[in-house]
Short mmCIF file of C-alpha atoms (C1' of nucleotides) in Angstrom, two decimals:
data_model
loop_
_atom_site.label_atom_id
_atom_site.label_comp_id
_atom_site.label_asym_id
_atom_site.label_seq_id
_atom_site.Cartn_x
_atom_site.Cartn_y
_atom_site.Cartn_z
CA MET Z 27 15.97 -20.44 21.64
CA GLY Z 28 14.86 -17.56 19.52
CA ARG Z 29 16.68 -15.86 16.79
CA PRO Z 30 19.23 -13.35 17.94
CA PRO Z 31 18.26 -9.73 17.33
CA CYS Z 32 19.46 -8.33 14.03
CA CYS Z 33 21.30 -5.65 15.92
CA ASP Z 34 22.23 -4.62 19.37
CA LYS Z 35 19.08 -3.08 20.75
CA MET Z 36 20.99 -1.23 23.40
CA VAL Z 37 23.07 0.64 20.86
CA VAL Z 38 20.76 1.30 17.92
CA LYS Z 39 18.98 4.59 17.66
CA LYS Z 40 15.27 4.67 17.08
CA GLY Z 41 12.81 7.27 16.02
CA PRO Z 42 12.76 9.77 13.22
CA TRP Z 43 15.76 10.01 10.95
CA THR Z 44 17.77 13.21 10.93
CA PRO Z 45 18.90 14.86 7.67
CA GLU Z 46 22.45 13.97 8.60
CA GLU Z 47 21.57 10.32 8.88
CA ASP Z 48 19.69 10.45 5.60
CA ILE Z 49 22.68 11.91 3.83
CA MET Z 50 24.95 9.28 5.27
CA LEU Z 51 22.66 6.57 4.07
CA VAL Z 52 22.08 8.06 0.65
CA SER Z 53 25.74 8.60 0.02
CA TYR Z 54 26.49 5.06 1.05
CA VAL Z 55 23.85 3.60 -1.22
CA GLN Z 56 25.00 5.78 -4.06
CA ARG Z 57 28.47 4.36 -3.69
CA HIS Z 58 27.59 0.74 -3.06
CA GLY Z 59 24.02 0.26 -4.19
CA PRO Z 60 21.18 -1.00 -2.11
CA GLY Z 61 21.50 -4.37 -0.49
CA ASN Z 62 23.70 -5.98 2.04
CA TRP Z 63 21.92 -3.87 4.62
CA ARG Z 64 23.62 -5.70 7.42
CA GLN Z 65 26.83 -3.95 6.52
CA VAL Z 66 25.31 -0.50 6.27
CA PRO Z 67 25.44 0.50 9.94
CA THR Z 68 28.97 -0.78 10.23
CA ASN Z 69 30.22 0.93 7.07
CA THR Z 70 28.43 4.18 7.54
CA GLY Z 71 28.73 4.59 11.26
CA LEU Z 72 24.97 4.96 11.46
CA ARG Z 73 23.67 3.81 14.81
CA ARG Z 74 20.66 2.33 13.15
CA CYS Z 75 19.36 -1.18 12.74
CA SER Z 76 20.06 -2.59 9.28
CA LYS Z 77 16.36 -3.14 8.92
CA SER Z 78 15.69 0.45 9.72
CA CYS Z 79 18.20 1.53 7.07
CA ARG Z 80 16.55 -0.61 4.45
CA LEU Z 81 13.16 0.70 5.33
CA ARG Z 82 14.29 4.29 5.31
CA TRP Z 83 15.81 3.81 1.89
CA THR Z 84 12.88 1.87 0.47
CA ASN Z 85 10.13 4.08 1.78
CA TYR Z 86 11.66 7.50 1.71
CA LEU Z 87 15.03 8.00 0.08
CA ARG Z 88 14.84 5.68 -2.89
CA PRO Z 89 14.75 7.60 -6.19
CA GLY Z 90 11.62 7.57 -8.18
CA ILE Z 91 9.28 7.86 -5.27
CA ARG Z 92 6.48 10.31 -5.69
CA ARG Z 93 5.19 11.74 -2.47
CA GLY Z 94 2.19 13.78 -1.61
CA ASP Z 95 -1.23 13.89 -3.11
CA PHE Z 96 -2.70 10.72 -4.47
CA THR Z 97 -4.48 11.39 -7.68
CA HIS Z 98 -8.01 10.31 -8.34
CA ASP Z 99 -6.66 7.67 -10.70
CA GLU Z 100 -4.27 6.34 -8.14
CA GLU Z 101 -7.00 6.10 -5.56
CA THR Z 102 -9.20 4.31 -8.03
CA MET Z 103 -6.48 1.85 -8.81
CA ILE Z 104 -5.77 1.24 -5.16
CA ILE Z 105 -9.40 0.62 -4.35
CA GLN Z 106 -9.87 -1.76 -7.22
CA LEU Z 107 -6.61 -3.58 -6.66
CA GLN Z 108 -7.35 -3.85 -2.97
CA ALA Z 109 -10.72 -5.37 -3.77
CA LEU Z 110 -8.97 -7.89 -5.97
CA LEU Z 111 -5.87 -8.61 -4.01
CA GLY Z 112 -6.72 -7.81 -0.47
CA ASN Z 113 -4.13 -6.19 1.76
CA LYS Z 114 -1.22 -7.24 -0.47
CA TRP Z 115 0.31 -3.82 -0.35
CA SER Z 116 3.51 -4.73 -2.07
CA ALA Z 117 1.57 -6.34 -4.90
CA ILE Z 118 -0.61 -3.26 -5.17
CA ALA Z 119 2.45 -1.04 -5.05
CA SER Z 120 3.92 -2.94 -7.94
CA TYR Z 121 1.20 -1.39 -10.08
CA LEU Z 122 2.05 2.07 -8.82
CA PRO Z 123 5.82 2.16 -9.15
CA GLU Z 124 6.10 5.67 -7.86
CA ARG Z 125 4.40 4.79 -4.60
CA THR Z 126 5.69 2.66 -1.78
CA ASP Z 127 3.72 -0.08 -0.21
CA ASN Z 128 3.91 1.80 3.07
CA ASP Z 129 2.47 4.89 1.47
CA ILE Z 130 -0.35 3.01 -0.12
CA LYS Z 131 -1.08 1.16 3.07
CA ASN Z 132 -1.18 4.37 5.05
CA HIS Z 133 -3.37 6.07 2.50
CA TRP Z 134 -5.74 3.15 2.48
CA ASN Z 135 -5.96 2.99 6.25
CA THR Z 136 -6.41 6.69 6.76
CA HIS Z 137 -8.51 7.71 3.79
CA LEU Z 138 -9.88 5.10 1.50
CA LYS Z 139 -11.00 2.54 4.04
CA ASN Z 140 -13.00 5.11 5.93
CA LYS Z 141 -14.59 6.37 2.78
CA LEU Z 142 -15.59 2.89 1.77
CA ARG Z 143 -16.92 2.19 5.21
CA LYS Z 144 -19.04 5.31 5.12
CA LEU Z 145 -20.35 4.36 1.78
CA TYR Z 146 -21.34 0.90 2.84
CA ASP Z 147 -22.66 2.09 6.16
CA HIS Z 148 -24.87 4.42 4.25
CA ASP Z 149 -26.26 1.50 2.34
CA HIS Z 150 -26.55 -0.61 5.44
CA ASP Z 151 -28.72 2.06 6.96
CA ARG Z 152 -31.12 1.53 4.13
CA ILE Z 153 -31.11 -2.23 4.50
CA PRO Z 154 -33.71 -3.72 6.79
CA SER Z 155 -32.14 -5.79 9.49
CA SER Z 156 -32.39 -9.52 8.98
CA SER Z 157 -34.57 -9.90 12.05
CA THR Z 158 -37.14 -7.49 10.77
CA SER Z 159 -38.69 -8.73 7.67
CA SER Z 160 -38.63 -6.34 4.72
CA SER Z 161 -41.97 -7.22 3.31
CA SER Z 162 -43.04 -3.61 3.24
CA SER Z 163 -39.79 -2.10 2.16
CA SER Z 164 -39.83 0.53 -0.50
CA SER Z 165 -38.60 -0.20 -3.95
CA HIS Z 166 -35.03 1.08 -3.40
CA HIS Z 167 -34.56 -1.01 -0.32
CA ILE Z 168 -32.94 -4.35 -0.76
CA SER Z 169 -32.73 -7.20 1.65
CA ARG Z 170 -29.57 -7.95 3.51
CA GLY Z 171 -29.24 -11.17 1.56
CA GLN Z 172 -29.63 -9.34 -1.73
CA TRP Z 173 -27.10 -6.79 -0.63
CA GLU Z 174 -24.54 -9.42 0.27
CA LYS Z 175 -25.23 -11.25 -2.96
CA ARG Z 176 -24.54 -8.14 -4.91
CA LEU Z 177 -21.29 -7.66 -3.11
CA GLN Z 178 -20.34 -11.19 -4.11
CA THR Z 179 -21.36 -10.41 -7.63
CA ASP Z 180 -19.14 -7.35 -7.61
CA VAL Z 181 -16.18 -9.45 -6.69
CA HIS Z 182 -17.07 -12.12 -9.20
CA MET Z 183 -17.42 -9.61 -11.98
CA ALA Z 184 -14.17 -8.02 -11.05
CA LYS Z 185 -12.48 -11.40 -11.28
CA GLN Z 186 -14.05 -12.04 -14.63
CA ALA Z 187 -12.98 -8.73 -16.00
CA LEU Z 188 -9.50 -9.32 -14.71
CA SER Z 189 -9.37 -12.77 -16.21
CA ASP Z 190 -10.39 -11.39 -19.54
CA ALA Z 191 -7.63 -8.90 -19.27
CA LEU Z 192 -5.22 -11.71 -18.82
CA SER Z 193 -6.34 -13.42 -21.94
CA LEU Z 194 -3.33 -12.88 -24.13
CA ASP Z 195 -4.97 -13.13 -27.52
CA LYS Z 196 -7.48 -10.37 -26.96
CA PRO Z 197 -7.18 -6.64 -26.59
CA SER Z 198 -7.58 -5.85 -22.99
CA ILE Z 199 -9.21 -2.97 -21.28
CA PHE Z 200 -7.51 -4.08 -18.15
CA LEU Z 201 -4.08 -3.96 -19.63
CA ASP Z 202 -4.71 -0.52 -20.95
CA ASN Z 203 -5.34 0.68 -17.47
CA PHE Z 204 -3.17 -1.42 -15.21
CA PRO Z 205 0.48 -1.47 -16.19
CA ALA Z 206 2.42 -4.58 -15.76
CA PRO Z 207 3.50 -5.00 -12.18
CA GLN Z 208 6.87 -3.58 -11.33
CA PRO Z 209 9.26 -4.81 -8.74
CA THR Z 210 8.99 -2.62 -5.71
CA SER Z 211 10.95 -3.25 -2.60
CA SER Z 212 13.25 -5.58 -4.37
CA TYR Z 213 14.90 -2.73 -6.12
CA ASN Z 214 15.72 -3.35 -9.74
CA THR Z 215 19.46 -3.48 -9.69
CA SER Z 216 19.79 -3.61 -13.42
CA THR Z 217 18.68 -0.02 -13.70
CA GLN Z 218 19.92 1.34 -10.49
CA THR Z 219 23.01 2.99 -11.80
CA THR Z 220 21.22 5.36 -14.07
CA THR Z 221 18.55 5.85 -11.53
CA TYR Z 222 21.04 6.89 -8.93
CA ALA Z 223 22.52 9.33 -11.33
CA SER Z 224 19.14 10.91 -11.67
CA SER Z 225 18.01 10.50 -8.12
CA THR Z 226 17.45 14.18 -8.06
CA GLY Z 227 14.09 14.41 -6.48
CA ASN Z 228 14.36 12.95 -3.06
CA ILE Z 229 18.03 13.63 -2.53
CA ALA Z 230 17.80 17.20 -3.74
CA ASN Z 231 14.95 17.79 -1.43
CA LEU Z 232 16.89 16.10 1.27
CA LEU Z 233 19.84 18.33 0.74
CA LYS Z 234 17.66 21.38 0.48
CA GLY Z 235 16.11 20.56 3.80
CA PHE Z 236 19.51 19.87 5.26
CA MET Z 237 20.86 23.19 4.11
CA LYS Z 238 17.95 24.93 5.67
CA ASN Z 239 18.66 22.94 8.77
CA ALA Z 240 15.07 22.03 8.90
CA PRO Z 241 13.71 18.55 9.39
CA ILE Z 242 12.55 17.36 6.07
CA SER Z 243 10.77 14.23 7.01
CA SER Z 244 8.40 15.57 9.49
CA LYS Z 245 5.44 15.83 7.36
CA SER Z 246 6.85 17.31 4.24
CA SER Z 247 3.55 18.83 5.06
CA SER Z 248 2.75 20.22 1.73
CA ASP Z 249 3.11 16.68 0.52
CA SER Z 250 1.06 14.99 3.08
CA SER Z 251 -1.97 17.14 2.93
CA THR Z 252 -3.11 14.70 0.36
CA CYS Z 253 -6.79 14.36 0.76
CA LYS Z 254 -7.37 17.64 2.49
CA THR Z 255 -7.30 19.13 -0.93
CA THR Z 256 -8.08 16.30 -3.22
CA GLY Z 257 -10.07 13.97 -1.08
CA ILE Z 258 -13.60 13.12 -1.85
CA ASP Z 259 -15.63 13.78 1.20
CA SER Z 260 -19.08 13.00 0.23
CA SER Z 261 -20.21 9.48 -0.47
CA GLU Z 262 -21.58 10.84 -3.66
CA GLY Z 263 -18.19 11.88 -4.77
CA PHE Z 264 -16.86 8.57 -3.75
CA GLU Z 265 -19.42 6.85 -5.86
CA SER Z 266 -18.00 8.51 -8.88
CA LEU Z 267 -14.58 7.52 -7.75
CA LEU Z 268 -15.58 3.91 -7.63
CA GLY Z 269 -18.05 3.93 -10.39
CA PHE Z 270 -20.51 2.66 -7.84
CA ASP Z 271 -24.13 3.02 -8.38
CA GLN Z 272 -25.18 3.46 -4.87
CA SER Z 273 -28.65 2.25 -5.57
CA PHE Z 274 -27.08 -0.94 -6.73
CA GLY Z 275 -28.92 -0.72 -9.98
CA SER Z 276 -25.96 -2.62 -11.37
CA PRO Z 277 -22.98 -4.25 -9.72
CA ASN Z 278 -20.58 -1.49 -10.58
CA GLY Z 279 -18.19 -2.37 -7.83
CA SER Z 280 -16.51 -4.49 -10.47
CA ASP Z 281 -15.82 -1.55 -12.65
CA LEU Z 282 -12.30 -2.00 -13.83
CA SER Z 283 -12.42 0.83 -16.25
CA LEU Z 284 -10.04 3.67 -15.71
CA SER Z 285 -10.85 5.29 -18.95
CA ASN Z 286 -10.41 8.70 -17.45
CA MET Z 287 -6.82 7.91 -16.66
CA SER Z 288 -4.41 10.26 -18.30
CA PRO Z 289 -1.73 8.94 -20.59
CA LYS Z 290 0.84 9.89 -18.03
CA GLU Z 291 -0.90 8.02 -15.30
CA SER Z 292 -1.45 4.96 -17.41
CA LYS Z 293 2.26 4.72 -18.01
CA PRO Z 294 2.11 4.26 -21.76
CA GLU Z 295 5.55 2.71 -21.94
CA LEU Z 296 4.13 -0.31 -20.24
CA ILE Z 297 0.90 -0.63 -22.05
CA GLY Z 298 0.72 -3.49 -24.42
CA ALA Z 299 3.69 -5.19 -22.92
CA GLN Z 300 2.85 -8.81 -22.72
CA LEU Z 301 2.07 -9.65 -19.19
CA PRO Z 302 3.86 -12.61 -17.75
CA PHE Z 303 1.73 -14.74 -15.54
CA THR Z 304 1.69 -12.72 -12.38
CA MET Z 305 0.20 -13.02 -8.99
CA PHE Z 306 -3.08 -12.07 -10.60
CA GLU Z 307 -3.08 -15.10 -12.77
CA ASN Z 308 -1.84 -17.28 -10.03
CA TRP Z 309 -4.43 -15.98 -7.73
CA LEU Z 310 -7.15 -16.61 -10.25
CA LEU Z 311 -5.93 -19.96 -11.40
CA ASP Z 312 -5.04 -21.26 -8.00
CA GLU Z 313 -8.73 -21.42 -7.29
CA ALA Z 314 -9.43 -23.33 -10.40
CA GLY Z 315 -7.85 -26.60 -9.54
CA GLY Z 316 -6.46 -28.85 -12.25
CA ASP Z 317 -5.14 -27.96 -15.68
CA ASP Z 318 -8.36 -28.91 -17.39
CA VAL Z 319 -10.31 -26.59 -15.23
CA ILE Z 320 -7.76 -23.86 -15.79
CA ASN Z 321 -7.84 -24.25 -19.55
CA GLN Z 322 -11.59 -24.30 -19.56
CA ARG Z 323 -11.70 -21.20 -17.46
CA LYS Z 324 -9.31 -19.40 -19.77
CA THR Z 325 -11.44 -20.42 -22.75
CA ASP Z 326 -14.57 -19.23 -21.01
CA LEU Z 327 -12.90 -16.02 -20.03
CA THR Z 328 -11.85 -15.34 -23.56
CA HIS Z 329 -15.47 -15.30 -24.54
CA PHE Z 330 -16.55 -13.14 -21.67
CA ALA Z 331 -18.28 -10.13 -23.20
CA PHE Z 332 -17.65 -6.86 -21.57
CA ASP Z 333 -20.64 -5.32 -23.22
CA GLN Z 334 -22.89 -7.58 -21.21
CA ASN Z 335 -23.23 -4.57 -19.01
CA PRO Z 336 -21.86 -1.35 -20.44
CA ASP Z 337 -22.30 0.24 -17.06
CA HIS Z 338 -19.18 -1.51 -15.95
CA PHE Z 339 -17.10 0.79 -18.05
CA ARG Z 340 -18.94 3.96 -17.46
CA ASN Z 341 -17.03 6.80 -15.95
"C1'" DA L 277 -4.79 30.84 25.62
"C1'" DA L 278 -5.17 26.17 27.01
"C1'" DT L 279 -6.90 21.70 26.35
"C1'" DT L 280 -8.63 17.87 23.92
"C1'" DG L 281 -9.44 14.93 20.08
"C1'" DC L 282 -8.35 13.45 15.74
"C1'" DA L 283 -5.88 12.71 11.31
"C1'" DC L 284 -1.83 11.68 9.34
"C1'" DC L 285 2.33 9.15 8.41
"C1'" DA L 286 7.13 7.63 9.50
"C1'" DA L 287 9.01 4.09 11.74
"C1'" DC L 288 9.00 -0.12 14.38
"C1'" DC L 289 7.86 -5.02 15.39
"C1'" DG L 290 7.42 -9.61 14.54
"C1'" DC L 291 6.38 -13.11 11.36
"C1'" DT L 292 7.19 -15.24 6.79
"C1'" DT L 293 9.77 -16.19 2.77
"C1'" DC L 294 13.89 -16.61 0.24
"C1'" DA L 295 18.67 -17.86 -0.70
"C1'" DC L 296 22.45 -20.32 0.25
"C1'" DA L 297 25.83 -23.35 2.49
"C1'" DG B 82 16.78 -32.19 3.63
"C1'" DT B 83 18.12 -28.89 7.15
"C1'" DG B 84 19.73 -24.81 9.39
"C1'" DT B 85 20.75 -20.03 9.32
"C1'" DG B 86 20.86 -15.26 8.07
"C1'" DA B 87 18.95 -11.69 5.14
"C1'" DA B 88 15.26 -9.54 3.12
"C1'" DG B 89 10.34 -8.85 2.47
"C1'" DC B 90 5.96 -7.94 4.19
"C1'" DG B 91 1.82 -6.41 6.72
"C1'" DG B 92 0.04 -4.81 11.14
"C1'" DT B 93 0.64 -1.59 14.64
"C1'" DT B 94 2.47 2.24 17.30
"C1'" DG B 95 3.87 6.77 18.55
"C1'" DG B 96 4.97 11.55 17.47
"C1'" DT B 97 3.40 15.67 15.33
"C1'" DG B 98 0.32 19.14 13.74
"C1'" DC B 99 -4.10 21.03 13.31
"C1'" DA B 100 -8.91 21.95 14.27
"C1'" DA B 101 -12.53 22.20 17.50
"C1'" DT B 102 -14.05 23.39 22.01
#
DNA sequence: AATTGCACCAACCGCTTCACA
DNA sequence: GTGTGAAGCGGTTGGTGCAAT
C-alpha cells in the first residue's frame, strides 16, 4: 500500500498561481514564518497542495531572490560548479544565494547546456572518428582518445584546484571567488524575521502587479529575457566565458578563476570566512578512502602549485 | 493574417532523505 | 530498530509568448 497523497487531489487547485493566492501565502508566511507547510492550505484557505505552497514560496515569493538576467559571472560559476558537482542544483544554488535551484536548473537546461553542447560538437566535428585512423590529420586535429583524455584532465585539474582551495592554511583563489555555501531551500530561520521585514522586492512587485490587476508571474518578461540580451551566442564568446581554449592548447576547462568577478558578485562579506567541510570536501574525500589517504591527499594538495599552468587563471 | 516551431520557465510529479515518536 | 509524515530534491511537463514561414 502506497503512501497516501499529501492532499486531496480532487480538491487542490493546480496551475499558475494568481496574485490573490500569492498574497494570501505571503501574508501567512509573514505572520507565521515558513515551515509547517501542511497547515498552510488549511490556515489560509488556499486550495493548494502544501507542497505547491512550499514550492511557490521557495522559488518565487521568498525574499532575497533575484530574478531575471544571469550575469556572466553567475553563468561562469554555474558552469564550473556543475562540472564539479553534477546536477546538484541545490548545492550549486547554495553558492548563489540570490538564485533558486529551480532557476539555475532551468537556466542550465535552456541556455548553458546547449551552449556547451555546441561547443563540444564543434570540437567533435574536428575529431576524426575512431574508425577512421587519423594518421594524416592536421596539426590542430586531435584523436578521439586524446580529446577524451583532455576532458578527464580538465575534471582532474578542477578537482585539484578545488582541493587546494579547501586547504585551510593557504590563501585560496577558490575561496576568493566562491563564497561559502549558503542554505537555500531550508530557509535560514535565524534571520528570517529581519528578512521578512525587508522582503520588499518580491512582495512589492507582487502587490504592484496585483494593483494593476495583471498577472505578475507569467513571464515577468522583462526578467526572463535573460540570455536574449546577455547570452553568448557564438562558441567563441562561450570560450571566453569558460576560459576554454578551444584548440585545447591547455586544459582550461578546469579554470576556476573568476578574477573578473566584481566585488558585489563575489559577496565580500563571505570571503575569507573559514569554510566548514562542505559537500565539496566530502565529495573529494569520499573518493579517497581511508584517513591516511585523505591526509596524504590534503598534504599533496597543499603543495599543488597553481602556477604550473598560468593559463588556468587567465581571463 | 494564420500557422508552425521553438524557447523559456513556472509548476508538478515522484523519489529520497530527514526527523521524530 | 522501525514506521510514518514532512521536507527536500531533481527530472519532467505544459502553458505562454515570440519569431519564422
